[in-house]
Short mmCIF file of C-alpha atoms in Angstrom, two decimals:
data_model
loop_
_atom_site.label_atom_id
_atom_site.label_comp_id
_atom_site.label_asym_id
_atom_site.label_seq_id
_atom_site.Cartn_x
_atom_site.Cartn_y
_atom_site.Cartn_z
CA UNK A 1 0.00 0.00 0.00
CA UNK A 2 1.20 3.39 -0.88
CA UNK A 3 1.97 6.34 1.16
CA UNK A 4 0.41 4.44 4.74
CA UNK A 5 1.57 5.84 7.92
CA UNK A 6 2.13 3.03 10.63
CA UNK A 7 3.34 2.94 14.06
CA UNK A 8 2.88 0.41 17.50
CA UNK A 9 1.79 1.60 20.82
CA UNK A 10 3.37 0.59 23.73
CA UNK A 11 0.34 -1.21 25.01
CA UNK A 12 1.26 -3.46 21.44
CA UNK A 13 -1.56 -1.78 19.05
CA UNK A 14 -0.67 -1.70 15.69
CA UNK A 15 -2.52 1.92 14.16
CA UNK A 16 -2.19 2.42 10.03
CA UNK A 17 -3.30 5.51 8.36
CA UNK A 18 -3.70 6.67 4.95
CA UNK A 19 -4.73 10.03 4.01
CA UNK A 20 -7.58 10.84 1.62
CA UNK A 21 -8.00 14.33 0.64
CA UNK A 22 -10.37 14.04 -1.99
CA UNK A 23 -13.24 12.74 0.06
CA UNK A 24 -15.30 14.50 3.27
CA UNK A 25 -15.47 11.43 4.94
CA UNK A 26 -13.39 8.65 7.07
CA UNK A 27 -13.73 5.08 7.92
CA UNK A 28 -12.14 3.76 11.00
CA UNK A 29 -11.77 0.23 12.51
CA UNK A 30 -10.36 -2.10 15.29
CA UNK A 31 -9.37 -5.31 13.89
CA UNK A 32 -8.84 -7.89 16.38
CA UNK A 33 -6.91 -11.52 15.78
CA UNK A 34 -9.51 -13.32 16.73
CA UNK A 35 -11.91 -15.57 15.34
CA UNK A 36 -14.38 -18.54 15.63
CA UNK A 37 -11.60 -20.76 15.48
CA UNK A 38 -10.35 -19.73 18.87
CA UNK A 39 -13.70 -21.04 20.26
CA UNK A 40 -13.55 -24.18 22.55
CA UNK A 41 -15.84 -27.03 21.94
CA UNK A 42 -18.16 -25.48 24.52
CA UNK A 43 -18.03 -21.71 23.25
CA UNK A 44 -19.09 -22.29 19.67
CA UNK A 45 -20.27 -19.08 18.40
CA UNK A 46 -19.33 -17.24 21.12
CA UNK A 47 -17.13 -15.02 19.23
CA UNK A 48 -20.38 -13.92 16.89
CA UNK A 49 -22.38 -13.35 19.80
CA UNK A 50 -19.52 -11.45 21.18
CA UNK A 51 -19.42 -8.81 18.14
CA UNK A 52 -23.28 -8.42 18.70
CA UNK A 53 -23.24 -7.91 22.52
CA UNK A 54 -20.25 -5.24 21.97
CA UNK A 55 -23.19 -3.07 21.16
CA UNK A 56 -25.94 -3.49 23.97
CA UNK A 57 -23.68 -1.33 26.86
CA UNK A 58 -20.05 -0.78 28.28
CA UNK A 59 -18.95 0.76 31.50
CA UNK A 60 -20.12 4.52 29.59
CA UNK A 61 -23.22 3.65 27.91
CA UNK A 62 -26.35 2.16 27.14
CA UNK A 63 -27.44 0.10 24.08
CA UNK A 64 -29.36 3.29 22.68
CA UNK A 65 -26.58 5.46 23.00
CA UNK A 66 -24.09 3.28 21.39
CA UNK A 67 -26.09 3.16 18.42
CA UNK A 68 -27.46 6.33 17.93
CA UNK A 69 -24.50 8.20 18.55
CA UNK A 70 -22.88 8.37 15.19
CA UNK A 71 -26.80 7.67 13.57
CA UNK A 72 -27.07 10.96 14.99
CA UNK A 73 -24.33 12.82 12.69
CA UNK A 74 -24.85 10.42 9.58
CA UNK A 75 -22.54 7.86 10.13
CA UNK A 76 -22.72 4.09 10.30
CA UNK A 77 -21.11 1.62 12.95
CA UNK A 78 -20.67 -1.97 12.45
CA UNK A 79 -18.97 -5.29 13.03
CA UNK A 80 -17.73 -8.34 11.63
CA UNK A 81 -17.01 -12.25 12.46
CA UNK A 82 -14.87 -14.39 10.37
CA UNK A 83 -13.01 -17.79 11.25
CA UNK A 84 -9.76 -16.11 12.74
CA UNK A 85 -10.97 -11.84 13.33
CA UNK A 86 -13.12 -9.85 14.42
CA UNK A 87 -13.36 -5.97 13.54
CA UNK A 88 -15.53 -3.17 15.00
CA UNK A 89 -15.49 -0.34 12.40
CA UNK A 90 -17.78 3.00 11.65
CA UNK A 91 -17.97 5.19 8.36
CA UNK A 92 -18.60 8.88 9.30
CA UNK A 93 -17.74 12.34 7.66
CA UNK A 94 -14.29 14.00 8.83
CA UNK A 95 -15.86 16.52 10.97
CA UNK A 96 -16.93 13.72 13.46
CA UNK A 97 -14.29 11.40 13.58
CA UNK A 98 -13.88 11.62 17.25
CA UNK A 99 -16.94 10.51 17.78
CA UNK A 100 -16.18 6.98 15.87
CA UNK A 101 -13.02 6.25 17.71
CA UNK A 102 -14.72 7.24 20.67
CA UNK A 103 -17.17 4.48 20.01
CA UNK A 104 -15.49 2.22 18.57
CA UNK A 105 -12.36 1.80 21.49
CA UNK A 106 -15.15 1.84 23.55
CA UNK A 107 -16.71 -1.34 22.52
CA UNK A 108 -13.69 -3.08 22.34
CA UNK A 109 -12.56 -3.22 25.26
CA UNK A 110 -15.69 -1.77 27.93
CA UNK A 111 -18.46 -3.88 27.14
CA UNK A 112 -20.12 -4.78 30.37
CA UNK A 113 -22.62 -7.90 28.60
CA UNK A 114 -26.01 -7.34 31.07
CA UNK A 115 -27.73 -10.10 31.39
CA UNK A 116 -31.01 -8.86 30.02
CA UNK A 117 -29.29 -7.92 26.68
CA UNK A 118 -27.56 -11.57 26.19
CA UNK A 119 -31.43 -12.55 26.95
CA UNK A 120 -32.81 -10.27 24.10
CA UNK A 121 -29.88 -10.92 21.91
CA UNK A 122 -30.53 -14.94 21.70
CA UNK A 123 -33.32 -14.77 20.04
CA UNK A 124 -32.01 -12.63 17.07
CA UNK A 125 -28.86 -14.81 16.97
CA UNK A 126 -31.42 -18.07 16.17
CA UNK A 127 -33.26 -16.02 14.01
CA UNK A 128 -29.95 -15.04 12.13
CA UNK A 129 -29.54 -18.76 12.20
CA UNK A 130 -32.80 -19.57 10.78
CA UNK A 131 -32.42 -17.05 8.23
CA UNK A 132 -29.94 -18.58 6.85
CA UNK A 133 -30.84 -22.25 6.96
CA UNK A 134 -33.95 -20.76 4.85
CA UNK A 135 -30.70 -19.70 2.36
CA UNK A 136 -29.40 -22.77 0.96
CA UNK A 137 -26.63 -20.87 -0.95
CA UNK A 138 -25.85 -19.75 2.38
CA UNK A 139 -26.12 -22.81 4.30
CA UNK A 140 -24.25 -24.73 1.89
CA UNK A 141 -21.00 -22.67 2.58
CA UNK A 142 -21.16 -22.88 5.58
CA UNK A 143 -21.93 -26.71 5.49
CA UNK A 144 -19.24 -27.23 3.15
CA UNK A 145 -16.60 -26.29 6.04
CA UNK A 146 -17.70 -28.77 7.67
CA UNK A 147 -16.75 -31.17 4.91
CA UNK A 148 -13.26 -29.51 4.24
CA UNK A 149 -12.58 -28.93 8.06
CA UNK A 150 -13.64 -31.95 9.52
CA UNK A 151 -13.13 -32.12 13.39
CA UNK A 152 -11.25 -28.59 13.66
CA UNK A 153 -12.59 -25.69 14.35
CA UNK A 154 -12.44 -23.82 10.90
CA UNK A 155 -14.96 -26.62 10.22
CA UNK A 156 -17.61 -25.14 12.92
CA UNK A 157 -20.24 -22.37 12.08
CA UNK A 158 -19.54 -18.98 13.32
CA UNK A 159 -22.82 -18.29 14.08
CA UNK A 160 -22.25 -21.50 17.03
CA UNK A 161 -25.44 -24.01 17.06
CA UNK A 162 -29.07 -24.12 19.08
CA UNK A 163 -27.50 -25.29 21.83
CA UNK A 164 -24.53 -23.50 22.66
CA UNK A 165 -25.92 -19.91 21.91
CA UNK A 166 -29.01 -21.14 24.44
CA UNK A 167 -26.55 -21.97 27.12
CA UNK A 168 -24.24 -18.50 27.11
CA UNK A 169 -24.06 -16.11 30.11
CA UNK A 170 -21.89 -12.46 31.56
CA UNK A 171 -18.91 -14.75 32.21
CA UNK A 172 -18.74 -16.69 29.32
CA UNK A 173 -17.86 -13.74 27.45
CA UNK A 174 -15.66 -12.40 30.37
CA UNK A 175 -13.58 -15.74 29.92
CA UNK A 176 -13.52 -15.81 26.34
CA UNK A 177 -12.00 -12.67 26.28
CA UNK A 178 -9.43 -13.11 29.06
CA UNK A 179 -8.13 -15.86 27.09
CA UNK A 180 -8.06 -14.68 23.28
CA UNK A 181 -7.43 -10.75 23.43
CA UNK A 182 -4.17 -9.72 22.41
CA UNK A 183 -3.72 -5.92 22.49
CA UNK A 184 -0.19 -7.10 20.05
CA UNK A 185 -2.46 -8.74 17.79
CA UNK A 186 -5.05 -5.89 17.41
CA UNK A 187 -4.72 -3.28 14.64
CA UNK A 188 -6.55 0.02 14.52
CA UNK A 189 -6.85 0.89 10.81
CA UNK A 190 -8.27 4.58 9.42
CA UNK A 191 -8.38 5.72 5.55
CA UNK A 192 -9.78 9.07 4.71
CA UNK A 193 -9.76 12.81 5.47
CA UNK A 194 -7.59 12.86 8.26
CA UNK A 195 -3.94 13.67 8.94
CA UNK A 196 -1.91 12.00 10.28
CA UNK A 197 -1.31 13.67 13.05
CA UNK A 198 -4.78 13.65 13.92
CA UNK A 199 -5.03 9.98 13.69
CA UNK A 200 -1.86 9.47 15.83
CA UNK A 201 -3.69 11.91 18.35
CA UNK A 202 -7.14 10.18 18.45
CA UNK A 203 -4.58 6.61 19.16
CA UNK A 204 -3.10 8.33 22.04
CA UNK A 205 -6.28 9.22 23.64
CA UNK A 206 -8.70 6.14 22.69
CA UNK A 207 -6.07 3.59 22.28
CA UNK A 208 -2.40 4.14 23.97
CA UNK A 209 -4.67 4.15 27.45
CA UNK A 210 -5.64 0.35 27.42
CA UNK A 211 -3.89 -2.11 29.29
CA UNK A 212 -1.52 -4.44 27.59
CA UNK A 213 -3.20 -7.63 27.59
CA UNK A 214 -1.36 -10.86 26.18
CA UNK A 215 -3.27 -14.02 24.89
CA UNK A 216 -3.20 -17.34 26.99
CA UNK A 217 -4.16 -19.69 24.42
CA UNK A 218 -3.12 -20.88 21.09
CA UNK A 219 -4.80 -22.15 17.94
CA UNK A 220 -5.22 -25.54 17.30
CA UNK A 221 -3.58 -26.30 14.12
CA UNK A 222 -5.49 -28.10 10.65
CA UNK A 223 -4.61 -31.54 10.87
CA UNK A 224 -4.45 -34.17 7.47
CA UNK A 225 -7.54 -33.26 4.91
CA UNK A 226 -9.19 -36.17 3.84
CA UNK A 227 -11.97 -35.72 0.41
CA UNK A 228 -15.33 -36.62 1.00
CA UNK A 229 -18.43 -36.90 -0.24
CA UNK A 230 -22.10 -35.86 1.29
CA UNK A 231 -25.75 -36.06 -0.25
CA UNK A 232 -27.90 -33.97 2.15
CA UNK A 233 -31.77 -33.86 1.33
CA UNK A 234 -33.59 -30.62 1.79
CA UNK A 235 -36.94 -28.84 1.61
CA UNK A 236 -35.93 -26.62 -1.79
CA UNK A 237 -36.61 -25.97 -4.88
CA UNK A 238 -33.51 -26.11 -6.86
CA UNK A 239 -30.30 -28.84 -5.80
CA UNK A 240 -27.34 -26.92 -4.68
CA UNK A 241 -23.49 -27.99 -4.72
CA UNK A 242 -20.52 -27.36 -3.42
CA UNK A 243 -17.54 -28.52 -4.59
CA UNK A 244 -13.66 -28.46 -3.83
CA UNK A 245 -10.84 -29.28 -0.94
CA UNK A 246 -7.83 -27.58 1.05
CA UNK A 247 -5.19 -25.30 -0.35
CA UNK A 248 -2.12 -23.25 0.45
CA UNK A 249 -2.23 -20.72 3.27
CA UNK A 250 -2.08 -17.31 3.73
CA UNK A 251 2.08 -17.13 3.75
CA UNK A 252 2.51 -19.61 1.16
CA UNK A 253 4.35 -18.14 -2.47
CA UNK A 254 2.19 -20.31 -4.40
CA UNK A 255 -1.39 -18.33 -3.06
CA UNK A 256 -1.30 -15.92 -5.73
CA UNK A 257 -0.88 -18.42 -8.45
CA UNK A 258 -3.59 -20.14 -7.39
CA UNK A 259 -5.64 -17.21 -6.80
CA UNK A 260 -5.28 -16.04 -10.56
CA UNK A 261 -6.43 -20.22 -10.93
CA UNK A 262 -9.19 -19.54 -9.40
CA UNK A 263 -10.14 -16.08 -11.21
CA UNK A 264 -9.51 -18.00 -13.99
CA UNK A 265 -12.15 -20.50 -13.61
CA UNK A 266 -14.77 -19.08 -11.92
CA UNK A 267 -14.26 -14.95 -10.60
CA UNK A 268 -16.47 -12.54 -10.91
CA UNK A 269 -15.75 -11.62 -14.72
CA UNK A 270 -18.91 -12.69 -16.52
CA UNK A 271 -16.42 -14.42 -19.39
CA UNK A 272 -15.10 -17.05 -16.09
CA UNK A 273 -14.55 -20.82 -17.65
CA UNK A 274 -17.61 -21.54 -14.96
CA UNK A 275 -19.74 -18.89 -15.96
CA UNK A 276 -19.48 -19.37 -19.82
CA UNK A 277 -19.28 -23.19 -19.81
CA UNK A 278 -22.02 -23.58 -17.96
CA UNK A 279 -24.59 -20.63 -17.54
CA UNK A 280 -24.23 -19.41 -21.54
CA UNK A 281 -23.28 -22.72 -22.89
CA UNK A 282 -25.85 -24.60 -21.27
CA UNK A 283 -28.08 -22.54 -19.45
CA UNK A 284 -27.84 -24.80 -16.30
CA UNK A 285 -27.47 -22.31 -13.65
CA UNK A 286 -28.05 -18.83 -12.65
CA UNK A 287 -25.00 -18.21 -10.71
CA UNK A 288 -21.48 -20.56 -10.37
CA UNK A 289 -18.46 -19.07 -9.09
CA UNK A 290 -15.03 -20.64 -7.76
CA UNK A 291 -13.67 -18.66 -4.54
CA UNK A 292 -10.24 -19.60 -2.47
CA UNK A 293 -9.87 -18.53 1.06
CA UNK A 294 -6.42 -18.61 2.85
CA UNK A 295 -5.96 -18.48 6.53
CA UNK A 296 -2.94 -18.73 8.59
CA UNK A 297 -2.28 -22.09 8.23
CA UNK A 298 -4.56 -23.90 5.61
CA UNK A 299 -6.68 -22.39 2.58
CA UNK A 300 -9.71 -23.61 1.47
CA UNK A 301 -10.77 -23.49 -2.96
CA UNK A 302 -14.51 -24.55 -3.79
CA UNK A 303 -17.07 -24.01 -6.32
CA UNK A 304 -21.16 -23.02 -5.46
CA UNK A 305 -23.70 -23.44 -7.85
CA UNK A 306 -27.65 -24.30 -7.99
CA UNK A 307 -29.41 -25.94 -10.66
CA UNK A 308 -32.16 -27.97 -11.61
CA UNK A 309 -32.55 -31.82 -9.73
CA UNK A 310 -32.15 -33.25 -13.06
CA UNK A 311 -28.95 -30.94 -14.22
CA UNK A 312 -27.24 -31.69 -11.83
CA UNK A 313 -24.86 -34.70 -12.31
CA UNK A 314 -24.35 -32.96 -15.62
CA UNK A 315 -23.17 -29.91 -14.02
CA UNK A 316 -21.04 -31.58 -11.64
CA UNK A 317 -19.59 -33.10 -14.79
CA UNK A 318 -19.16 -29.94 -16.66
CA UNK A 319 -17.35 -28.36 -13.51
CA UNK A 320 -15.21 -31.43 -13.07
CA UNK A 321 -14.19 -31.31 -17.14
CA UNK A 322 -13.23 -27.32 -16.58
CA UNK A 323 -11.01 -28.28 -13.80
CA UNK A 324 -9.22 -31.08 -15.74
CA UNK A 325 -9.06 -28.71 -18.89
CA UNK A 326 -7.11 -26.58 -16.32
CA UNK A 327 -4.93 -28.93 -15.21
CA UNK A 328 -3.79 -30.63 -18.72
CA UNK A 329 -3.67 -27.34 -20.98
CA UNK A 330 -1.29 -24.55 -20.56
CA UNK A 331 -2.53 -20.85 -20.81
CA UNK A 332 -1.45 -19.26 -24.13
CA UNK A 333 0.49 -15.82 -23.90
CA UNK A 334 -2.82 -14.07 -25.22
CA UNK A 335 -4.71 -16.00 -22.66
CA UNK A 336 -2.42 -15.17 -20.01
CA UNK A 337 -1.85 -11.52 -20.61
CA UNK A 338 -5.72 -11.23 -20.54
CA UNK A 339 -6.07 -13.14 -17.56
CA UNK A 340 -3.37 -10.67 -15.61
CA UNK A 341 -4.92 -7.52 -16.76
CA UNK A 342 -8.74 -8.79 -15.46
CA UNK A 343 -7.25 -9.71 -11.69
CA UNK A 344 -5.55 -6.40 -11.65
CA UNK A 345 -8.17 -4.55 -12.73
CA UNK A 346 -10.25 -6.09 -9.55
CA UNK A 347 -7.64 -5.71 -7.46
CA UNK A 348 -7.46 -1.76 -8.48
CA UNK A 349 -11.23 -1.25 -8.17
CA UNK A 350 -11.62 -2.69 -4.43
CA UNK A 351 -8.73 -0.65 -3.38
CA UNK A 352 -10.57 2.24 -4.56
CA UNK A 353 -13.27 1.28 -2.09
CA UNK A 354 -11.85 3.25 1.42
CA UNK A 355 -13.50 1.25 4.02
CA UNK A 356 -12.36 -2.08 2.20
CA UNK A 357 -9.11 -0.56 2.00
CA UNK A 358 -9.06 0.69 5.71
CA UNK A 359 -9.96 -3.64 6.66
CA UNK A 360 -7.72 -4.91 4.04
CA UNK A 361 -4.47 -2.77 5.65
CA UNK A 362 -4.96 -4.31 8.96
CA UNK A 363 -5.83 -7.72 8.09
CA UNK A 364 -2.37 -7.54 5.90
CA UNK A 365 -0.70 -6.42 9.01
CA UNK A 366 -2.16 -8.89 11.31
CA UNK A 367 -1.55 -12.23 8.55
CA UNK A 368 1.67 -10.60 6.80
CA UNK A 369 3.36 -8.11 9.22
CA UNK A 370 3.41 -6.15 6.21
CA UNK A 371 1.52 -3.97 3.70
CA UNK A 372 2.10 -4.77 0.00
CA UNK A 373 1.65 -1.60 -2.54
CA UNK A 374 -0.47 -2.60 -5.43
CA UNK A 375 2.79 -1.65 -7.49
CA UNK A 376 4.16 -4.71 -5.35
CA UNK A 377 1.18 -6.98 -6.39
CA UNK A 378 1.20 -6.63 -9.63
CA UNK A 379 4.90 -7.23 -9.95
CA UNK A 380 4.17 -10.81 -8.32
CA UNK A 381 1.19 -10.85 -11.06
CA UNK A 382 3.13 -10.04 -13.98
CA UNK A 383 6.14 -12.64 -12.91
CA UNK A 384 3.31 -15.51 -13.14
CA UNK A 385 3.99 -18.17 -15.93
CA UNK A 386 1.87 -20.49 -17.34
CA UNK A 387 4.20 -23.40 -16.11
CA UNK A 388 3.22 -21.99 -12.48
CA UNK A 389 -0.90 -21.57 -13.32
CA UNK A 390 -0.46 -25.76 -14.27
CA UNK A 391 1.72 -26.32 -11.38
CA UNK A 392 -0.88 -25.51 -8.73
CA UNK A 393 -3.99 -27.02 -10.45
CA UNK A 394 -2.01 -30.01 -10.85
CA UNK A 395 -0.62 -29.91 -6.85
CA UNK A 396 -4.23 -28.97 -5.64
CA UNK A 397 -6.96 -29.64 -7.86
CA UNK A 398 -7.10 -33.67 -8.76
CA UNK A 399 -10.09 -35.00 -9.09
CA UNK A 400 -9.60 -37.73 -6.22
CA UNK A 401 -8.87 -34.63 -3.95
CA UNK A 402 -11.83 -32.88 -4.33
CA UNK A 403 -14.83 -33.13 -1.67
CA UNK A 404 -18.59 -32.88 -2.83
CA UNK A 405 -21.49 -31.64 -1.13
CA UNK A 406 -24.92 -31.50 -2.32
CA UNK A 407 -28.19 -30.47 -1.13
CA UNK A 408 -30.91 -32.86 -3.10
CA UNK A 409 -34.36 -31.13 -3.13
CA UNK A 410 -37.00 -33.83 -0.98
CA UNK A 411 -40.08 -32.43 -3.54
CA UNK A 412 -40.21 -33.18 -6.58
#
């Protein structure tokens, strides 16, 4: 990333700035190194629940002033869950940036979790939960980490299950906490109309003044991935699959290869393998796409679609022939060059998206210890060959290695 300001606390927070002059407003976020992964086999989805309770009181405030004070001046406040973070982050205009960083710091680290709020907040967590077992594109995905992930816990839902959000109280979250927060492993990111020496002064007060806390546990690592294959009937109308299996992590020189693989076959460019196999060959699907996911120590590449009951072994087939295709036919120069220029294009446009950019530079600092410039990216880009593209689909992508999941409508 260009022209980023960076410097670490002595409480261990990491705080990255980038100026924006050309826009009015600022987006600022605390990203934390913690996920659901960190969950023990009694806390599942405790980290989700966490993000949502960070909003119904601290030691300062109530649940209604939490949220209306940046509603109040325009300005949005949010939060996030993934597998291995969790970020707290608001978009507001430059005149009331206080206000965010105000907020945000103080749901990090003051939330006081009243009882009557955890009460309240269950029942939107299982309808969250519902909601998206109603979503079988949804529900797949997440099913499908089950498949890849068996037994770990990148395999578990983030939003946890009936049970285990039924059974949560104050000091669950109070322990979960105590054991995962890391004020090293915590970045606060802001992108936008501010200086710099604004930013450093809004760290000082909101930030520099926690206490150093150090995390007590460590993360399980994946295990040996084994392929399998799942037939799952449900109440829909259409059959949905999944397919695919593990691949490299986040720190391994092969991930870009394989990301520009995966562009290849089925990113969000309309001409994708996937997309024009398939959906304007065929007319078999609405949607397909391929999508890889690295984490710290394992990846993850699989392909979504839904189709018609009686499409789908023949879709299945057709995704299984673009793979091989892949895998036994080198990329011309023309097909390569083309191929380059569409992932950097992408690549441009969602850094030209602030608040994705203000996530992305502490995520990068938190799984990297390190920024890369999109200069930098696109040098890695450029220096991929052919050779490499059939290298990874070859090392990754065999057809005995891939795991299947589909959901088989019960009506007919």
């Amino acid at each position: 990333m260009d022209d980023y300001n960076y410097l670490r606390l002595p409480n261990g927070i990491q705080v990255v700035h980038k100026e924006i002059t050309s826009t009015r407003l600022v987006h600022a976020g605390i990203v934390l190194d913690v996920g659901s992964r960190d969950e023990d086999t009694n806390q599942l989805g405790l980290a989700h629940f966490w993000e949502h309770m960070a909003f119904k009181g601290t030691s300062k405030r109530k649940a209604f002033h939490i949220l209306s004070r940046l509603d109040s001046v325009g300005g949005e406040l949010n939060a996030y869950t993934t597998k291995e973070k969790i970020c707290f982050y608001a978009s507001i205009l430059d005149t009331y940036i206080e206000k965010a960083v105000d907020i945000i710091s103080d749901i990090t680290f003051n939330s006081v979790f009243p009882e009557k709020q955890i009460e309240k907040e269950r029942g939107v967590i299982l309808e969250e939960m519902s909601m998206y077992y109603d979503s079988p594109e949804d529900a797949i995905q997440d099913d499908f980490d089950e498949i890849i992930f068996s037994g770990h816990p990148l395999g578990n839902n983030i939003l946890g299950t009936r049970n285990s959000v039924l059974g949560f109280q104050k000091k669950d979250f109070q322990k979960f906490i105590s054991d995962n927060m890391d004020t090293s492993k915590m970045v606060f990111s802001i992108v936008g109309n501010i200086s710099w020496k604004k930013a450093q002064r809004l760290a000082d007060k909101y930030l520099a003044i926690q206490e150093p806390k150090v995390r007590v546990t460590e993360r399980v690592p994946f295990g040996k991935y084994i392929p399998r294959h799942v037939e799952v009937k449900r109440n829909t109308m259409q059959a949905h699959c999944a397919i695919g299996c593990e691949a490299y992590n986040i720190h391994d020189d092969k991930r870009l290869p394989f990301f520009t693989l995966t562009n290849i076959l089925g990113g969000p460019a309309m001409s994708s393998r996937l997309n024009m196999g398939i959906r304007e060959k065929y007319g078999y699907v609405y949607a397909i796409d391929a999508s890889y996911q690295s984490f710290t120590d394992t990846g993850m590449f699989a392909v979504f679609f839904g189709t018609e009951k009686r499409q789908l072994k023949k879709c299945i087939s057709l995704v299984y022939k673009e793979i091989e295709q892949l895998k036994s036919k080198k990329l011309g120069s023309l097909q390569l060059h083309k191929a380059k220029g569409q992932i950097m294009g992408q690549l441009a446009m969602a850094e030209e998206n602030n608040a994705s950019l203000m996530l992305l530079m502490a995520k990068s600092l938190l799984d990297l210890n390190r920024i890369e410039s999109l200069k930098e990216i696109f040098t890695k880009i450029d220096q991929i060959s052919s050779d490499d593209l059939l290298e990874v689909s070859n090392e990754i992508l065999q057809a005995d290695n891939l795991s299947l999941l589909t959901f088989i409508p019960e009506r007919n």
